[in-house]
C-alpha cells in the first residue's frame, strides 16, 4: 500500500518568512495529492490539492509542487502570518483508493 | 447547515464501558469514513463505507464496530473501552465517484477513557 513520509515534524518561522513542507510517497500509481490544514482544536480542512498531470499549483500565498519522477511533493507558504500557525498534513491516493496521510507538520509562526 | 456533523463532541467514560459516536453528512456524498487522531496528531483511517457498504477496514480491534444505516450516516460503536482508545475521532465524507477524493471532516469527538 501507499506510504507517505512528511518532513519536518515541526517548523518555526518568523512572520513574513517562507515555510516549506516536503512529502514523499511510495506508490507510483498515486495521482492525487491534497494538503490539509488543522488549526488547534479544529477539524482538518483542505487548503490546496494537485493532480499528477500538473507540476505546480498556486493559490495566493500557498503553492504546491509535484515531482512524479522523484515521487515527492511540497507545500510552500510565502509571507507567513500568525494565522498560518497550524498542523499541516500531506496525503496521497490512487483513484478510488483511501487517502494515506503523512504524519503532519506543526508550523509555528512567530511575530 | 453543518455539512458533516458528529455527536457527541466530548465523551468521558470509564474503562470497560461501551459508547457510540454518531455521524451524519448532508452533502450527498457516497463515501464516509472514521479517522482516529491520537495525541501525536497522526490521522489514522479506521473504516470507510461507500453507499452503505464497508470498503476499508483497517487493522482495528473488533471492539470497534461501524454501522451505516444509510449513505448519509455512519456511526461508530466501541465496546469494552480501554485507556488507549482515548483520542479524537473524526468522521469524514467524500464523493469518490466524482474522481476527487476530497474529504470533508466533522468537528471531531474527543473520547477520554479513565
Short mmCIF file of N, CA and C in Angstrom, two decimals, chain A:
data_model
loop_
_atom_site.label_atom_id
_atom_site.label_comp_id
_atom_site.label_asym_id
_atom_site.label_seq_id
_atom_site.Cartn_x
_atom_site.Cartn_y
_atom_site.Cartn_z
N UNK A 1 0.81 -1.19 0.00
CA UNK A 1 0.00 0.00 0.00
C UNK A 1 0.85 1.25 0.00
N UNK A 2 0.17 2.38 -0.12
CA UNK A 2 0.86 3.67 -0.17
C UNK A 2 1.46 4.01 1.19
N UNK A 3 2.65 4.61 1.16
CA UNK A 3 3.31 5.09 2.37
C UNK A 3 3.74 6.53 2.12
N UNK A 4 3.34 7.44 2.98
CA UNK A 4 3.67 8.85 2.81
C UNK A 4 4.52 9.32 3.98
N UNK A 5 5.66 9.88 3.68
CA UNK A 5 6.53 10.45 4.71
C UNK A 5 6.56 11.96 4.59
N UNK A 6 6.53 12.62 5.73
CA UNK A 6 6.42 14.09 5.75
C UNK A 6 7.49 14.67 6.65
N UNK A 7 8.13 15.74 6.17
CA UNK A 7 9.19 16.41 6.94
C UNK A 7 9.12 17.91 6.73
N UNK A 8 9.47 18.72 7.73
CA UNK A 8 9.86 18.29 9.09
C UNK A 8 8.62 18.03 9.94
N UNK A 9 8.80 17.55 11.12
CA UNK A 9 7.66 17.32 12.01
C UNK A 9 7.24 18.64 12.69
N UNK A 10 8.21 19.54 12.89
CA UNK A 10 7.90 20.86 13.41
C UNK A 10 8.70 21.90 12.63
N UNK A 11 8.13 23.08 12.49
CA UNK A 11 8.75 24.14 11.70
C UNK A 11 8.41 25.47 12.33
N UNK A 12 9.44 26.19 12.77
CA UNK A 12 9.24 27.52 13.33
C UNK A 12 9.77 28.55 12.35
N UNK A 13 8.95 29.52 12.04
CA UNK A 13 9.37 30.57 11.10
C UNK A 13 8.98 31.94 11.66
N UNK A 14 9.75 32.94 11.25
CA UNK A 14 9.41 34.31 11.60
C UNK A 14 8.32 34.80 10.65
N UNK A 15 7.45 35.60 11.21
CA UNK A 15 6.39 36.19 10.38
C UNK A 15 7.00 36.89 9.17
N UNK A 16 6.45 36.60 8.01
CA UNK A 16 6.95 37.21 6.78
C UNK A 16 7.89 36.31 6.01
N UNK A 17 8.48 35.33 6.70
CA UNK A 17 9.36 34.38 6.01
C UNK A 17 8.53 33.31 5.30
N UNK A 18 9.22 32.47 4.54
CA UNK A 18 8.56 31.36 3.83
C UNK A 18 8.69 30.07 4.62
N UNK A 19 7.74 29.18 4.40
CA UNK A 19 7.76 27.85 5.03
C UNK A 19 7.62 26.81 3.93
N UNK A 20 8.39 25.74 4.05
CA UNK A 20 8.32 24.65 3.07
C UNK A 20 8.18 23.32 3.80
N UNK A 21 7.21 22.54 3.38
CA UNK A 21 7.00 21.20 3.94
C UNK A 21 7.11 20.21 2.80
N UNK A 22 7.84 19.12 3.06
CA UNK A 22 8.10 18.15 1.98
C UNK A 22 7.52 16.79 2.31
N UNK A 23 6.99 16.14 1.28
CA UNK A 23 6.45 14.79 1.43
C UNK A 23 6.94 13.89 0.32
N UNK A 24 7.14 12.62 0.65
CA UNK A 24 7.45 11.62 -0.36
C UNK A 24 6.41 10.52 -0.29
N UNK A 25 6.15 9.88 -1.43
CA UNK A 25 5.18 8.80 -1.47
C UNK A 25 5.81 7.59 -2.15
N UNK A 26 5.21 6.43 -1.96
CA UNK A 26 5.86 5.21 -2.43
C UNK A 26 5.19 4.60 -3.66
N UNK A 27 3.88 4.82 -3.81
CA UNK A 27 3.13 4.16 -4.88
C UNK A 27 3.10 5.05 -6.14
N UNK A 28 3.78 4.59 -7.18
CA UNK A 28 3.86 5.39 -8.40
C UNK A 28 2.49 5.56 -9.07
N UNK A 29 1.51 4.76 -8.66
CA UNK A 29 0.17 4.90 -9.23
C UNK A 29 -0.63 6.04 -8.59
N UNK A 30 -0.14 6.57 -7.47
CA UNK A 30 -0.85 7.69 -6.82
C UNK A 30 -0.93 8.88 -7.76
N UNK A 31 -2.09 9.51 -7.81
CA UNK A 31 -2.25 10.61 -8.76
C UNK A 31 -2.98 11.81 -8.16
N UNK A 32 -3.22 11.78 -6.85
CA UNK A 32 -3.93 12.88 -6.22
C UNK A 32 -3.24 13.21 -4.90
N UNK A 33 -2.89 14.50 -4.73
CA UNK A 33 -2.05 14.90 -3.59
C UNK A 33 -2.65 16.16 -2.94
N UNK A 34 -3.45 15.97 -1.90
CA UNK A 34 -4.04 17.13 -1.21
C UNK A 34 -3.21 17.52 0.01
N UNK A 35 -3.43 18.75 0.45
CA UNK A 35 -2.86 19.24 1.69
C UNK A 35 -4.00 19.74 2.57
N UNK A 36 -3.94 19.33 3.85
CA UNK A 36 -4.94 19.74 4.81
C UNK A 36 -4.29 20.56 5.91
N UNK A 37 -5.02 21.53 6.40
CA UNK A 37 -4.56 22.37 7.50
C UNK A 37 -5.47 22.14 8.69
N UNK A 38 -4.88 21.92 9.86
CA UNK A 38 -5.68 21.70 11.07
C UNK A 38 -5.23 22.70 12.14
N UNK A 39 -6.08 23.67 12.41
CA UNK A 39 -5.80 24.61 13.48
C UNK A 39 -6.10 23.95 14.81
N UNK A 40 -5.55 24.50 15.87
CA UNK A 40 -5.65 23.90 17.20
C UNK A 40 -7.11 23.70 17.59
N UNK A 41 -7.47 22.47 17.91
CA UNK A 41 -8.82 22.16 18.35
C UNK A 41 -9.87 22.13 17.25
N UNK A 42 -9.42 22.24 16.00
CA UNK A 42 -10.38 22.27 14.89
C UNK A 42 -10.24 21.03 14.01
N UNK A 43 -11.09 20.96 13.02
CA UNK A 43 -11.05 19.83 12.09
C UNK A 43 -10.03 20.10 10.98
N UNK A 44 -9.46 19.06 10.37
CA UNK A 44 -8.61 19.27 9.19
C UNK A 44 -9.45 19.81 8.03
N UNK A 45 -8.88 20.75 7.29
CA UNK A 45 -9.58 21.31 6.13
C UNK A 45 -8.64 21.36 4.94
N UNK A 46 -9.19 21.02 3.79
CA UNK A 46 -8.40 21.06 2.55
C UNK A 46 -8.01 22.49 2.23
N UNK A 47 -6.73 22.71 1.95
CA UNK A 47 -6.30 24.06 1.56
C UNK A 47 -5.87 24.12 0.10
N UNK A 48 -5.33 23.03 -0.41
CA UNK A 48 -4.92 23.01 -1.80
C UNK A 48 -4.67 21.55 -2.19
N UNK A 49 -4.84 21.24 -3.46
CA UNK A 49 -4.52 19.89 -3.92
C UNK A 49 -3.95 19.95 -5.34
N UNK A 50 -3.32 18.87 -5.74
CA UNK A 50 -2.70 18.82 -7.05
C UNK A 50 -2.84 17.40 -7.60
N UNK A 51 -3.03 17.33 -8.91
CA UNK A 51 -3.12 16.03 -9.56
C UNK A 51 -1.83 15.76 -10.33
N UNK A 52 -1.64 14.50 -10.67
CA UNK A 52 -0.33 14.09 -11.21
C UNK A 52 -0.07 14.63 -12.61
N UNK A 53 -1.09 15.19 -13.26
CA UNK A 53 -0.85 15.73 -14.60
C UNK A 53 -0.43 17.21 -14.53
N UNK A 54 -0.21 17.70 -13.31
CA UNK A 54 0.18 19.10 -13.11
C UNK A 54 1.44 19.14 -12.26
N UNK A 55 2.39 20.01 -12.57
CA UNK A 55 3.62 20.07 -11.81
C UNK A 55 3.60 21.08 -10.68
N UNK A 56 2.74 22.10 -10.83
CA UNK A 56 2.70 23.14 -9.81
C UNK A 56 1.32 23.78 -9.81
N UNK A 57 0.90 24.20 -8.62
CA UNK A 57 -0.39 24.89 -8.48
C UNK A 57 -0.25 25.94 -7.40
N UNK A 58 -0.84 27.09 -7.64
CA UNK A 58 -0.69 28.20 -6.70
C UNK A 58 -2.05 28.77 -6.34
N UNK A 59 -2.18 29.19 -5.07
CA UNK A 59 -3.41 29.84 -4.62
C UNK A 59 -3.00 30.90 -3.61
N UNK A 60 -2.89 32.12 -4.05
CA UNK A 60 -2.47 33.24 -3.22
C UNK A 60 -1.10 32.96 -2.61
N UNK A 61 -1.02 32.83 -1.30
CA UNK A 61 0.30 32.66 -0.67
C UNK A 61 0.75 31.20 -0.56
N UNK A 62 -0.06 30.28 -1.00
CA UNK A 62 0.34 28.88 -0.91
C UNK A 62 0.51 28.29 -2.31
N UNK A 63 1.46 27.36 -2.41
CA UNK A 63 1.72 26.69 -3.68
C UNK A 63 2.14 25.26 -3.39
N UNK A 64 1.82 24.38 -4.31
CA UNK A 64 2.29 23.00 -4.21
C UNK A 64 3.06 22.67 -5.48
N UNK A 65 4.11 21.87 -5.30
CA UNK A 65 4.87 21.39 -6.44
C UNK A 65 4.91 19.87 -6.37
N UNK A 66 4.97 19.24 -7.51
CA UNK A 66 4.96 17.78 -7.58
C UNK A 66 6.06 17.32 -8.53
N UNK A 67 6.87 16.39 -8.06
CA UNK A 67 7.90 15.76 -8.90
C UNK A 67 7.57 14.28 -8.96
N UNK A 68 6.91 13.87 -10.06
CA UNK A 68 6.46 12.49 -10.17
C UNK A 68 7.63 11.51 -10.29
N UNK A 69 8.68 11.94 -10.93
CA UNK A 69 9.83 11.05 -11.12
C UNK A 69 10.45 10.70 -9.77
N UNK A 70 10.60 11.71 -8.94
CA UNK A 70 11.21 11.51 -7.62
C UNK A 70 10.18 11.10 -6.58
N UNK A 71 8.91 11.15 -6.93
CA UNK A 71 7.81 10.82 -6.02
C UNK A 71 7.86 11.68 -4.77
N UNK A 72 7.97 12.99 -4.99
CA UNK A 72 7.82 13.87 -3.85
C UNK A 72 7.06 15.12 -4.24
N UNK A 73 6.43 15.71 -3.24
CA UNK A 73 5.64 16.92 -3.44
C UNK A 73 5.82 17.81 -2.21
N UNK A 74 5.66 19.10 -2.43
CA UNK A 74 5.96 20.07 -1.38
C UNK A 74 4.89 21.15 -1.30
N UNK A 75 4.75 21.68 -0.09
CA UNK A 75 3.86 22.82 0.16
C UNK A 75 4.73 24.02 0.48
N UNK A 76 4.46 25.14 -0.19
CA UNK A 76 5.21 26.36 0.05
C UNK A 76 4.24 27.44 0.53
N UNK A 77 4.57 28.05 1.65
CA UNK A 77 3.77 29.17 2.15
C UNK A 77 4.67 30.39 2.17
N UNK A 78 4.28 31.42 1.45
CA UNK A 78 5.09 32.64 1.43
C UNK A 78 4.47 33.69 2.34
N UNK A 79 5.31 34.63 2.75
CA UNK A 79 4.87 35.76 3.61
C UNK A 79 4.01 35.25 4.76
N UNK A 80 4.55 34.35 5.54
CA UNK A 80 3.77 33.71 6.59
C UNK A 80 3.21 34.73 7.59
N UNK A 81 2.03 34.37 8.08
CA UNK A 81 1.33 35.22 9.06
C UNK A 81 0.97 34.35 10.26
N UNK A 82 0.72 34.97 11.42
CA UNK A 82 0.40 34.17 12.61
C UNK A 82 -0.75 33.18 12.39
N UNK A 83 -1.73 33.55 11.56
CA UNK A 83 -2.85 32.64 11.32
C UNK A 83 -2.47 31.42 10.48
N UNK A 84 -1.24 31.39 9.99
CA UNK A 84 -0.76 30.18 9.29
C UNK A 84 -0.30 29.11 10.28
N UNK A 85 -0.20 29.47 11.57
CA UNK A 85 0.20 28.50 12.59
C UNK A 85 -0.85 27.41 12.69
N UNK A 86 -0.43 26.16 12.49
CA UNK A 86 -1.36 25.02 12.45
C UNK A 86 -0.54 23.76 12.20
N UNK A 87 -1.24 22.62 12.18
CA UNK A 87 -0.63 21.36 11.73
C UNK A 87 -1.05 21.16 10.28
N UNK A 88 -0.09 20.88 9.44
CA UNK A 88 -0.35 20.65 8.02
C UNK A 88 -0.10 19.17 7.69
N UNK A 89 -1.04 18.58 6.96
CA UNK A 89 -0.93 17.19 6.56
C UNK A 89 -0.89 17.09 5.05
N UNK A 90 0.07 16.32 4.54
CA UNK A 90 0.03 15.97 3.13
C UNK A 90 -0.65 14.60 3.03
N UNK A 91 -1.08 14.25 1.84
CA UNK A 91 -1.71 12.96 1.62
C UNK A 91 -1.55 12.57 0.16
N UNK A 92 -1.72 11.28 -0.10
CA UNK A 92 -1.62 10.78 -1.48
C UNK A 92 -2.61 9.64 -1.64
N UNK A 93 -3.14 9.52 -2.86
CA UNK A 93 -4.03 8.39 -3.14
C UNK A 93 -4.04 8.06 -4.62
N UNK A 94 -4.38 6.82 -4.89
CA UNK A 94 -4.66 6.39 -6.25
C UNK A 94 -6.17 6.52 -6.47
N UNK A 95 -6.63 6.45 -7.69
CA UNK A 95 -8.06 6.58 -7.94
C UNK A 95 -8.89 5.57 -7.16
N UNK A 96 -9.89 6.04 -6.50
CA UNK A 96 -10.84 5.22 -5.74
C UNK A 96 -10.22 4.54 -4.52
N UNK A 97 -8.98 4.88 -4.19
CA UNK A 97 -8.35 4.31 -3.01
C UNK A 97 -8.40 5.30 -1.85
N UNK A 98 -8.10 4.79 -0.67
CA UNK A 98 -8.11 5.65 0.51
C UNK A 98 -6.95 6.63 0.44
N UNK A 99 -7.16 7.79 1.06
CA UNK A 99 -6.09 8.76 1.23
C UNK A 99 -5.13 8.26 2.29
N UNK A 100 -3.85 8.30 2.01
CA UNK A 100 -2.84 7.97 3.02
C UNK A 100 -2.21 9.28 3.47
N UNK A 101 -2.34 9.61 4.74
CA UNK A 101 -1.83 10.87 5.27
C UNK A 101 -0.39 10.75 5.73
N UNK A 102 0.34 11.86 5.63
CA UNK A 102 1.63 11.96 6.28
C UNK A 102 1.41 12.21 7.77
N UNK A 103 2.50 12.23 8.53
CA UNK A 103 2.40 12.33 9.99
C UNK A 103 2.11 13.74 10.48
N UNK A 104 2.16 14.72 9.58
CA UNK A 104 1.83 16.09 9.97
C UNK A 104 3.06 16.93 10.30
N UNK A 105 2.94 18.23 10.06
CA UNK A 105 3.99 19.20 10.40
C UNK A 105 3.37 20.32 11.21
N UNK A 106 3.88 20.53 12.42
CA UNK A 106 3.42 21.62 13.26
C UNK A 106 4.17 22.88 12.84
N UNK A 107 3.45 23.84 12.28
CA UNK A 107 4.06 25.11 11.87
C UNK A 107 3.74 26.17 12.90
N UNK A 108 4.77 26.84 13.38
CA UNK A 108 4.60 27.94 14.34
C UNK A 108 5.18 29.20 13.72
N UNK A 109 4.34 30.21 13.57
CA UNK A 109 4.78 31.48 13.00
C UNK A 109 4.88 32.48 14.14
N UNK A 110 6.09 32.96 14.37
CA UNK A 110 6.30 33.89 15.48
C UNK A 110 6.35 35.32 14.97
N UNK A 111 5.64 36.23 15.67
CA UNK A 111 5.60 37.63 15.22
C UNK A 111 6.97 38.30 15.31
#
